[in-house]
Amino acid sequence: MAQIEQSDKGGKKKKGAQKKMSIHVDFTPMVDMNMLLITFFMLCTTMIKSQTLQIVLPTNEEVKKENQNQAKASEALTMILDTEYEGDKPKIDAETGKTIHNIYYYEGIADTLFQTSKYLQKEQFIGNQNRQPQGIRKILRGKNEAVMEEYVKLKEQWKNKEITKEEFDRLAKKNASDSNKVRPVVVIKPGPNTTYEGLINAIDEMNINQISRYSIELPTATDTLLLKHFEQATGETIIRPTIRKKK
Amino acid sequence: MGKVKIKRKSTLIDMTAMSDVTVLLLTFFMLTSTFLQKEPTIVYTPSSVSEEKVPMNNLVTVLVSSADKSGKYEDPSVLEGKLFISFTGDADSTLSSEKIRLMMLDEAVSLYNEKHKSNPVQLTPQQRATFGTINMFGVPFSVLPEMLSMSITDRDKFLGDLANPNVGIPIDDNTDSKGNLNDFQVWLQAIYNVAQRINKEQTEGLTPEERQQMSNLYTALMRKGQGIAIKADKDTPFTTVHRVFDNLQTMKLNKFSLMTALKSEDEPTK
């Protein structure tokens, strides 16, 4: 551990001269122990704190029909979510290593949809490519153009430090719920095979595109009919047996 | 010719500097760390762009277990959708206050016993004390006394065995709030009642700090939606998560948080 060395250089010693002592302390065990402790702390800690996504759902109380606000057909957009499965596990895209979620969306109200030739359209969560929104994000951004324009300006101001983060948050929130602007009403309908990730992705898109009016509902019989129609038109199989039966 | 002297070099390496560095690192880790909470099952949360941090305190976490991924079970969904409640959230959370947690336990047990007069749950003082020290639990009320009498290792083993039908807080039979509450709803009701009571200062024996923290929880529960966080795996089917949503909606706790990991907006989602 620690040793005291006598330096006996020079050979000849004068009588009565003090012996020179140098003290070496071996720190190796100390380092060993520290490394162990570091390893312990590294394994036992969470460095990244989880984030939260806040949602507000309506209560389960029955709402009278006349009290319900009907969305205008021009503003409504319905997204039916679906996750592709392989056996009983979500199918994973070989390229990106992520689960494949499909979105079947339609604009307007389902009942009038049958009268037109426009049926469901298929999209996916692609996110941004070269900083340009792709996939469903592009569609949603297009629907919320008026709000997004202002939002981009606000963000620019915040980045240039003209306004503080708090101000930016406040203004962005006000902007997202500005009733003078044309804003979409989005209904998210997770199908029976949708995974939790699919739902989170959808809510996330709402936040990214500053859509303040959205709700989460279960698909209706009309939606199933629309999906069936889409199947016939494209030859794809969308409606598959539910992977998890409700217990 | 002079002799060539081979100089003997000492093999000792001075470890002092190395030791300095390691101690610095150690200090860093010790100061920045928050310990991982013991959870009966590991879930991988999906990622979102939301930058809102999990509030350090005032949080009740509802953990929804995911399907078996190891292939140990023939039907992987056997392990899915089991619920666990944690009052602590973080290690230094206010809800880790033993007094408040015991108040919640008492409230929940009395609520349950009111509804189930024929076979009420009786807890011994020891079992009650044990509840104050555990982090995450997930058993029906009928199994609660049994779970609380177990030793720590036995309890971890018991809660870790998700295939056991006695593990997980029952959530079925979602009735309206006037009818019989299921066990999950009883817990939610208890949390809500206790938070409300402390908010109205109808309790005694609490420090002003604890009172303040609980009144924060009340505000968080009712207004900001930060009181309850749901932690579910990204591969959990929506139908399973929806049951939890549905129960919360019935209890009129319709504002809540979903736990996610962080990702950037530009990151491809697909």
Coordinates of C-alpha atoms in Angstrom, one line a residue:
Chain A
M1 CA 0.0 0.0 0.0
A2 CA 2.2 2.7 1.2
Q3 CA 5.8 2.3 1.3
I4 CA 8.6 4.5 2.5
E5 CA 11.7 4.3 0.3
Q6 CA 15.1 5.2 1.4
S7 CA 16.9 6.9 -1.3
D8 CA 20.4 5.7 -1.4
K9 CA 21.8 7.4 -4.4
G10 CA 25.3 8.4 -4.6
G11 CA 26.6 5.6 -2.6
K12 CA 28.7 7.6 -0.3
K13 CA 27.0 8.8 2.7
K14 CA 28.0 11.4 5.0
K15 CA 27.9 10.5 8.6
G16 CA 25.0 12.1 10.4
A17 CA 23.3 13.2 7.2
Q18 CA 19.6 12.8 7.4
K19 CA 18.2 10.0 5.4
K20 CA 15.9 11.2 2.7
M21 CA 12.6 9.5 2.8
S22 CA 10.0 9.6 0.0
I23 CA 6.6 8.3 0.6
H24 CA 4.6 6.5 -2.0
V25 CA 1.0 5.7 -1.5
D26 CA -0.4 3.2 -3.9
F27 CA -3.8 4.5 -5.0
T28 CA -4.7 1.5 -7.2
P29 CA -7.2 0.0 -4.7
M30 CA -8.7 3.4 -4.1
V31 CA -9.3 3.7 -7.9
D32 CA -10.7 0.2 -8.0
M33 CA -13.2 1.0 -5.4
N34 CA -14.2 4.3 -7.0
M35 CA -14.7 2.7 -10.3
L36 CA -17.0 0.1 -8.7
L37 CA -19.0 2.9 -7.0
I38 CA -19.2 4.8 -10.3
T39 CA -20.5 1.7 -12.1
F40 CA -23.1 1.2 -9.4
F41 CA -24.3 4.8 -9.6
M42 CA -24.3 4.7 -13.4
L43 CA -26.4 1.6 -13.5
C44 CA -28.8 2.8 -10.8
T45 CA -29.6 6.2 -12.0
T46 CA -32.0 7.7 -14.5
M47 CA -30.3 10.6 -16.2
I48 CA -33.2 11.4 -18.5
K49 CA -36.4 12.3 -16.9
S50 CA -39.5 11.1 -18.6
Q51 CA -41.7 13.7 -20.4
T52 CA -45.4 13.9 -20.1
L53 CA -48.0 14.5 -22.7
Q54 CA -51.2 15.9 -21.3
I55 CA -54.6 15.1 -22.6
V56 CA -58.1 16.1 -21.6
L57 CA -60.9 13.7 -22.3
P58 CA -64.6 14.3 -21.8
T59 CA -66.3 12.7 -18.8
N60 CA -68.5 9.7 -19.4
E61 CA -71.6 11.6 -18.7
E62 CA -74.2 11.5 -21.4
V63 CA -74.3 14.7 -23.4
K64 CA -77.6 15.8 -24.9
K65 CA -77.6 15.9 -28.6
E66 CA -78.6 19.5 -28.9
N67 CA -75.8 20.6 -26.6
Q68 CA -73.2 19.0 -28.7
N69 CA -71.2 21.2 -31.0
Q70 CA -71.3 19.8 -34.4
A71 CA -68.1 20.5 -36.3
K72 CA -68.5 22.1 -39.7
A73 CA -68.0 19.7 -42.5
S74 CA -65.3 21.9 -44.0
E75 CA -63.3 21.8 -40.8
A76 CA -63.7 18.1 -39.8
L77 CA -61.0 15.6 -40.4
T78 CA -61.2 12.1 -39.1
M79 CA -58.2 9.8 -38.7
I80 CA -58.7 6.1 -38.3
L81 CA -55.6 4.6 -36.8
D82 CA -54.3 1.1 -37.4
T83 CA -51.1 -0.7 -36.5
E84 CA -49.8 -3.5 -38.7
Y85 CA -49.2 -6.8 -36.9
E86 CA -47.0 -9.7 -37.7
G87 CA -48.4 -12.7 -35.7
D88 CA -49.2 -11.2 -32.3
K89 CA -46.4 -8.6 -32.3
P90 CA -46.5 -5.2 -34.0
K91 CA -44.8 -5.4 -37.4
I92 CA -41.5 -3.6 -37.5
D93 CA -40.2 -1.8 -40.6
A94 CA -36.9 -3.4 -41.5
E95 CA -35.4 -0.1 -42.6
T96 CA -36.2 2.2 -39.7
G97 CA -36.8 -0.4 -36.9
K98 CA -40.0 1.3 -36.0
T99 CA -43.6 0.0 -35.8
I100 CA -45.7 0.6 -38.9
H101 CA -48.8 2.6 -38.2
N102 CA -51.3 3.4 -40.9
I103 CA -53.7 6.3 -40.9
Y104 CA -56.9 6.2 -42.9
Y105 CA -58.3 9.7 -43.0
Y106 CA -61.2 11.5 -44.5
E107 CA -62.3 15.1 -44.6
G108 CA -65.8 16.2 -43.8
I109 CA -68.6 14.1 -42.4
A110 CA -68.8 10.4 -43.0
D111 CA -72.5 10.4 -43.9
T112 CA -72.0 12.7 -46.9
L113 CA -68.8 10.9 -47.9
F114 CA -70.7 8.1 -49.5
Q115 CA -72.3 10.5 -52.0
T116 CA -68.9 11.7 -53.2
S117 CA -66.2 9.8 -54.9
K118 CA -63.7 10.8 -52.3
Y119 CA -63.3 8.0 -49.8
L120 CA -60.5 7.2 -47.4
Q121 CA -57.0 8.1 -48.0
K122 CA -54.0 6.3 -46.5
E123 CA -51.1 8.1 -44.9
Q124 CA -48.4 7.2 -42.4
F125 CA -46.5 9.0 -39.7
I126 CA -43.4 10.0 -41.5
G127 CA -42.4 13.2 -39.7
N128 CA -40.2 15.7 -41.3
Q129 CA -37.9 15.0 -44.2
N130 CA -35.3 17.7 -45.0
R131 CA -37.2 19.8 -42.5
Q132 CA -40.3 19.6 -44.6
P133 CA -43.4 17.9 -43.2
Q134 CA -44.3 14.6 -44.8
G135 CA -47.1 12.1 -44.6
I136 CA -50.0 12.9 -42.3
R137 CA -48.2 15.9 -40.9
K138 CA -48.3 17.6 -44.3
I139 CA -52.0 17.1 -44.5
L140 CA -52.6 18.4 -41.0
R141 CA -50.4 21.4 -41.5
G142 CA -52.3 22.2 -44.7
K143 CA -55.6 22.1 -42.7
N144 CA -54.2 24.4 -40.0
E145 CA -52.3 26.7 -42.3
A146 CA -53.6 30.0 -40.7
V147 CA -52.5 29.0 -37.2
M148 CA -49.2 27.5 -38.3
E149 CA -48.2 30.7 -40.2
E150 CA -48.5 32.7 -37.1
Y151 CA -46.8 30.0 -35.0
V152 CA -43.8 30.0 -37.2
K153 CA -43.5 33.7 -36.8
L154 CA -43.8 33.5 -33.1
K155 CA -41.1 30.7 -33.0
E156 CA -38.8 32.9 -35.0
Q157 CA -39.3 35.7 -32.6
W158 CA -38.5 33.5 -29.7
K159 CA -35.4 32.1 -31.4
N160 CA -34.2 35.6 -32.0
K161 CA -34.8 36.3 -28.3
E162 CA -37.4 39.0 -29.0
I163 CA -39.8 37.3 -26.7
T164 CA -39.3 35.0 -23.7
K165 CA -40.2 31.4 -23.5
E166 CA -43.2 32.1 -21.2
E167 CA -44.5 34.8 -23.6
F168 CA -44.0 32.4 -26.5
D169 CA -45.9 29.7 -24.8
R170 CA -48.7 32.0 -23.9
L171 CA -48.9 33.5 -27.4
A172 CA -48.7 30.1 -29.1
K173 CA -51.6 28.8 -27.0
K174 CA -53.7 31.9 -27.7
N175 CA -52.8 31.5 -31.4
A176 CA -53.8 27.9 -31.5
S177 CA -57.2 28.6 -30.1
D178 CA -57.8 31.8 -32.1
S179 CA -61.4 31.5 -33.3
N180 CA -60.9 34.0 -36.0
K181 CA -58.7 31.6 -37.9
V182 CA -59.8 28.6 -39.9
R183 CA -58.9 25.7 -37.7
P184 CA -59.6 22.0 -38.2
V185 CA -61.5 19.7 -35.8
V186 CA -59.7 16.4 -35.8
V187 CA -61.3 13.2 -34.6
I188 CA -58.7 10.5 -33.7
K189 CA -60.2 7.0 -33.9
P190 CA -57.8 4.3 -32.9
G191 CA -58.9 1.0 -34.4
P192 CA -58.9 -2.2 -32.3
N193 CA -55.4 -3.1 -33.4
T194 CA -53.8 0.2 -32.7
T195 CA -51.0 0.2 -30.3
Y196 CA -50.5 2.9 -27.6
E197 CA -47.6 4.3 -29.7
G198 CA -49.9 4.9 -32.6
L199 CA -52.2 7.0 -30.4
I200 CA -49.3 8.9 -28.9
N201 CA -48.0 9.6 -32.4
A202 CA -51.4 11.0 -33.4
I203 CA -51.7 13.2 -30.3
D204 CA -48.1 14.3 -31.0
E205 CA -49.0 15.4 -34.5
M206 CA -51.8 17.5 -33.0
N207 CA -49.2 19.3 -30.8
I208 CA -46.7 19.7 -33.6
N209 CA -49.3 21.2 -35.9
Q210 CA -50.9 23.3 -33.1
I211 CA -54.3 21.8 -33.5
S212 CA -56.2 22.7 -30.4
R213 CA -59.5 21.0 -31.2
Y214 CA -59.2 17.2 -31.3
S215 CA -60.9 14.3 -29.7
I216 CA -60.3 10.6 -29.2
E217 CA -63.2 8.4 -30.1
L218 CA -63.8 4.8 -30.9
P219 CA -64.5 3.9 -34.6
T220 CA -68.2 3.6 -35.5
A221 CA -69.9 1.2 -37.9
T222 CA -69.7 3.9 -40.6
D223 CA -66.0 3.9 -40.2
T224 CA -65.9 0.2 -40.7
L225 CA -68.0 0.6 -43.9
L226 CA -65.5 3.2 -45.2
L227 CA -62.6 0.9 -44.4
K228 CA -64.4 -2.0 -46.3
H229 CA -64.9 0.3 -49.2
F230 CA -61.2 1.2 -49.2
E231 CA -60.3 -2.4 -49.1
Q232 CA -62.4 -3.1 -52.2
A233 CA -60.9 -0.1 -54.0
T234 CA -57.3 -0.9 -53.3
G235 CA -57.3 -4.6 -52.7
E236 CA -55.5 -4.2 -49.4
T237 CA -56.6 -6.0 -46.2
I238 CA -57.2 -3.5 -43.4
I239 CA -59.8 -5.1 -41.4
R240 CA -58.2 -8.0 -39.6
P241 CA -59.2 -10.0 -36.6
T242 CA -58.5 -8.2 -33.4
I243 CA -55.2 -9.3 -31.9
R244 CA -56.2 -8.8 -28.3
K245 CA -59.6 -9.8 -27.3
K246 CA -61.2 -7.6 -24.7
K247 CA -60.9 -9.5 -21.4
Chain B
M1 CA 35.0 -0.5 -21.8
G2 CA 32.6 0.6 -19.2
K3 CA 29.9 -1.6 -18.1
V4 CA 26.5 -0.7 -19.5
K5 CA 24.3 -0.3 -16.6
I6 CA 20.7 -1.2 -17.1
K7 CA 18.7 1.3 -15.2
R8 CA 16.0 -0.3 -13.2
K9 CA 12.8 1.5 -13.6
S10 CA 10.2 1.2 -10.9
T11 CA 6.9 -0.2 -12.2
L12 CA 4.9 1.8 -9.8
I13 CA 2.4 4.1 -11.5
D14 CA 1.2 7.0 -9.7
M15 CA -2.5 6.5 -9.3
T16 CA -3.2 9.8 -7.5
A17 CA -4.4 11.6 -10.6
M18 CA -6.6 8.7 -11.7
S19 CA -8.1 8.6 -8.2
D20 CA -8.8 12.3 -8.4
V21 CA -10.7 11.9 -11.7
T22 CA -12.7 9.0 -10.4
V23 CA -13.7 10.8 -7.3
L24 CA -14.8 13.7 -9.3
L25 CA -16.9 11.5 -11.6
L26 CA -18.3 9.7 -8.5
T27 CA -19.3 13.0 -7.0
F28 CA -21.0 14.0 -10.2
F29 CA -23.1 10.9 -10.4
M30 CA -24.0 11.0 -6.7
L31 CA -25.2 14.5 -7.0
T32 CA -27.2 14.2 -10.2
S33 CA -28.7 10.9 -9.7
T34 CA -32.2 10.0 -8.8
F35 CA -32.7 6.4 -8.1
L36 CA -34.7 4.2 -10.4
Q37 CA -37.9 3.2 -8.7
K38 CA -38.5 -0.4 -8.3
E39 CA -41.2 -1.4 -10.7
P40 CA -42.7 -4.9 -11.1
T41 CA -42.4 -4.8 -14.8
I42 CA -40.4 -2.9 -17.4
V43 CA -42.3 -0.8 -19.9
Y44 CA -40.8 1.2 -22.8
T45 CA -42.8 4.4 -23.2
P46 CA -43.4 5.8 -26.7
S47 CA -41.8 9.0 -27.6
S48 CA -43.3 12.4 -28.2
V49 CA -42.1 16.0 -28.8
S50 CA -43.7 17.2 -25.6
E51 CA -41.1 18.8 -23.5
E52 CA -43.1 19.0 -20.3
K53 CA -41.2 17.3 -17.6
V54 CA -42.8 14.8 -15.2
P55 CA -43.6 16.9 -12.2
M56 CA -41.3 15.9 -9.4
N57 CA -44.1 15.5 -6.9
N58 CA -47.9 15.6 -6.8
L59 CA -48.0 12.6 -9.0
V60 CA -49.8 9.3 -8.9
T61 CA -48.4 6.9 -11.5
V62 CA -50.5 4.2 -13.0
L63 CA -48.4 1.6 -14.6
V64 CA -50.0 -0.6 -17.2
S65 CA -48.0 -3.8 -17.8
S66 CA -47.1 -4.8 -21.4
A67 CA -47.5 -8.2 -23.0
D68 CA -44.8 -10.8 -22.5
K69 CA -41.8 -10.2 -24.8
S70 CA -39.6 -13.1 -23.8
G71 CA -41.8 -15.7 -25.3
K72 CA -42.1 -17.6 -22.0
Y73 CA -45.9 -17.8 -22.2
E74 CA -48.0 -19.3 -24.8
D75 CA -50.4 -16.4 -24.7
P76 CA -48.3 -13.3 -24.2
S77 CA -51.3 -11.2 -23.4
V78 CA -51.6 -13.0 -20.1
L79 CA -49.3 -10.4 -18.7
E80 CA -50.9 -7.5 -20.4
G81 CA -52.9 -4.7 -18.9
K82 CA -52.2 -5.4 -15.2
L83 CA -52.4 -2.2 -13.2
F84 CA -50.0 -0.9 -10.6
I85 CA -50.3 2.3 -8.6
S86 CA -47.4 4.2 -7.3
F87 CA -47.9 7.1 -4.9
T88 CA -44.3 8.1 -4.7
G89 CA -43.5 9.0 -8.3
D90 CA -40.0 10.2 -7.5
A91 CA -37.9 9.4 -4.6
D92 CA -38.2 12.8 -3.1
S93 CA -41.8 13.2 -3.9
T94 CA -44.2 14.7 -1.4
L95 CA -46.4 11.6 -1.7
S96 CA -43.6 9.6 -0.3
S97 CA -44.7 11.1 3.0
E98 CA -45.8 8.1 5.0
K99 CA -48.5 9.9 6.8
I100 CA -50.3 10.9 3.7
R101 CA -50.0 7.5 2.1
L102 CA -51.4 5.9 5.2
M103 CA -54.3 8.3 5.0
M104 CA -55.0 7.2 1.5
L105 CA -54.8 3.6 2.5
D106 CA -57.3 4.1 5.3
E107 CA -59.6 6.0 3.0
A108 CA -59.4 3.4 0.3
V109 CA -60.0 0.5 2.8
S110 CA -63.0 2.2 4.3
L111 CA -64.5 3.0 0.9
Y112 CA -64.0 -0.6 -0.1
N113 CA -65.5 -2.0 3.1
E114 CA -68.5 0.2 2.8
K115 CA -69.3 -1.5 -0.5
H116 CA -68.3 -5.0 0.6
K117 CA -69.8 -5.3 4.0
S118 CA -69.9 -9.1 3.8
N119 CA -66.1 -9.6 3.5
P120 CA -64.4 -6.4 4.6
V121 CA -60.6 -6.0 4.5
Q122 CA -59.0 -5.9 7.9
L123 CA -55.4 -4.7 8.2
T124 CA -53.3 -5.2 11.3
P125 CA -51.2 -2.2 12.5
Q126 CA -48.2 -4.0 11.2
Q127 CA -49.6 -4.4 7.7
R128 CA -50.6 -0.8 7.8
A129 CA -47.1 0.3 8.7
T130 CA -45.7 -1.8 5.8
F131 CA -47.9 0.0 3.3
G132 CA -46.2 3.2 4.3
T133 CA -42.9 1.9 3.1
I134 CA -43.7 0.3 -0.2
N135 CA -43.5 2.1 -3.5
M136 CA -45.6 0.4 -6.1
F137 CA -48.4 -2.0 -5.4
G138 CA -51.0 -3.7 -7.5
V139 CA -53.3 -6.3 -5.9
P140 CA -57.0 -6.5 -5.4
F141 CA -58.2 -5.4 -2.0
S142 CA -58.9 -9.0 -1.0
V143 CA -55.2 -9.8 -1.4
L144 CA -53.9 -6.6 0.2
P145 CA -53.5 -8.0 3.8
E146 CA -51.7 -11.1 2.4
M147 CA -49.3 -9.0 0.3
L148 CA -48.5 -6.6 3.2
S149 CA -47.5 -9.5 5.5
M150 CA -44.9 -10.8 3.0
S151 CA -41.3 -10.1 3.4
I152 CA -39.7 -7.7 1.0
T153 CA -38.2 -10.3 -1.3
D154 CA -41.3 -12.4 -1.3
R155 CA -43.4 -9.3 -2.1
D156 CA -41.2 -8.4 -5.0
K157 CA -41.3 -11.9 -6.3
F158 CA -45.1 -12.0 -5.9
L159 CA -45.7 -8.7 -7.7
G160 CA -43.2 -9.6 -10.4
D161 CA -45.2 -12.7 -11.3
L162 CA -47.7 -11.0 -13.6
A163 CA -49.3 -14.2 -14.7
N164 CA -50.7 -14.6 -11.2
P165 CA -54.4 -13.6 -11.4
N166 CA -54.0 -12.0 -7.9
V167 CA -51.6 -9.4 -9.3
G168 CA -52.8 -6.2 -10.8
I169 CA -55.6 -3.9 -9.5
P170 CA -58.9 -5.0 -10.9
I171 CA -60.3 -2.6 -13.4
D172 CA -63.2 -4.5 -15.0
D173 CA -66.9 -3.7 -14.5
N174 CA -66.6 0.0 -15.2
T175 CA -69.8 1.2 -13.7
D176 CA -71.0 4.7 -13.3
S177 CA -69.7 6.5 -10.2
K178 CA -72.9 6.0 -8.3
G179 CA -72.8 2.2 -8.5
N180 CA -70.2 -0.1 -7.2
L181 CA -66.7 1.1 -7.8
N182 CA -64.1 -1.4 -9.0
D183 CA -60.8 -1.6 -7.0
F184 CA -59.0 0.8 -9.3
Q185 CA -61.8 3.4 -8.9
V186 CA -61.7 3.0 -5.2
W187 CA -58.1 3.9 -5.1
L188 CA -58.7 6.9 -7.4
Q189 CA -61.6 8.0 -5.2
A190 CA -59.5 7.7 -2.1
I191 CA -56.7 9.8 -3.6
Y192 CA -59.2 12.4 -4.6
N193 CA -61.0 12.4 -1.3
V194 CA -57.8 12.7 0.8
A195 CA -56.4 15.5 -1.5
Q196 CA -59.7 17.3 -1.2
R197 CA -59.9 17.0 2.5
I198 CA -56.4 18.2 3.1
N199 CA -57.0 21.1 0.7
K200 CA -60.0 22.1 2.8
E201 CA -57.8 21.8 5.9
Q202 CA -60.0 19.3 7.6
T203 CA -57.2 17.2 8.8
E204 CA -54.9 17.4 11.7
G205 CA -51.4 16.3 12.5
L206 CA -49.8 17.4 9.2
T207 CA -47.0 19.8 8.9
P208 CA -47.7 23.0 6.9
E209 CA -45.4 21.7 4.2
E210 CA -47.3 18.4 3.8
R211 CA -50.5 20.4 3.7
Q212 CA -49.2 22.6 1.0
Q213 CA -48.0 19.7 -1.0
M214 CA -51.3 18.0 -0.8
S215 CA -53.2 21.1 -1.8
N216 CA -50.8 21.2 -4.8
L217 CA -51.9 17.7 -5.6
Y218 CA -55.5 18.6 -5.5
T219 CA -54.9 21.5 -7.9
A220 CA -52.8 19.3 -10.1
L221 CA -55.5 16.5 -10.1
M222 CA -58.4 18.8 -10.9
R223 CA -57.1 21.5 -13.0
K224 CA -53.8 20.9 -14.7
G225 CA -54.0 17.2 -15.3
Q226 CA -50.7 16.6 -13.7
G227 CA -51.9 14.6 -10.9
I228 CA -52.2 11.3 -12.6
A229 CA -49.7 9.9 -15.1
I230 CA -50.2 6.8 -17.1
K231 CA -47.2 4.8 -18.0
A232 CA -47.8 2.2 -20.7
D233 CA -45.7 0.3 -23.1
K234 CA -45.6 1.5 -26.7
D235 CA -46.7 -1.9 -28.0
T236 CA -49.7 -2.1 -25.6
P237 CA -52.9 -2.2 -27.7
F238 CA -55.1 0.8 -27.4
T239 CA -58.0 -1.3 -26.2
T240 CA -56.0 -2.1 -23.0
V241 CA -55.1 1.5 -22.4
H242 CA -58.6 2.6 -23.3
R243 CA -60.0 0.7 -20.3
V244 CA -57.8 2.8 -18.0
F245 CA -58.9 6.0 -19.8
D246 CA -62.5 4.9 -19.5
N247 CA -62.2 4.4 -15.8
L248 CA -60.6 7.8 -15.3
Q249 CA -63.3 9.4 -17.3
T250 CA -66.0 7.7 -15.2
M251 CA -64.3 9.1 -12.1
K252 CA -64.3 12.5 -13.8
L253 CA -60.6 12.7 -13.6
N254 CA -60.5 13.4 -17.2
K255 CA -57.4 15.4 -17.3
F256 CA -54.3 13.4 -17.0
S257 CA -50.8 12.9 -18.3
L258 CA -49.2 10.2 -20.4
M259 CA -45.6 9.4 -19.8
T260 CA -43.4 9.6 -22.9
A261 CA -39.8 9.8 -23.8
L262 CA -38.4 12.7 -25.7
K263 CA -37.9 12.9 -29.4
S264 CA -37.3 15.8 -31.8
E265 CA -39.8 17.1 -34.2
D266 CA -37.6 16.3 -37.2
E267 CA -37.1 12.7 -36.2
P268 CA -39.0 10.4 -38.5
T269 CA -41.9 8.8 -36.8
K270 CA -42.1 6.0 -39.2

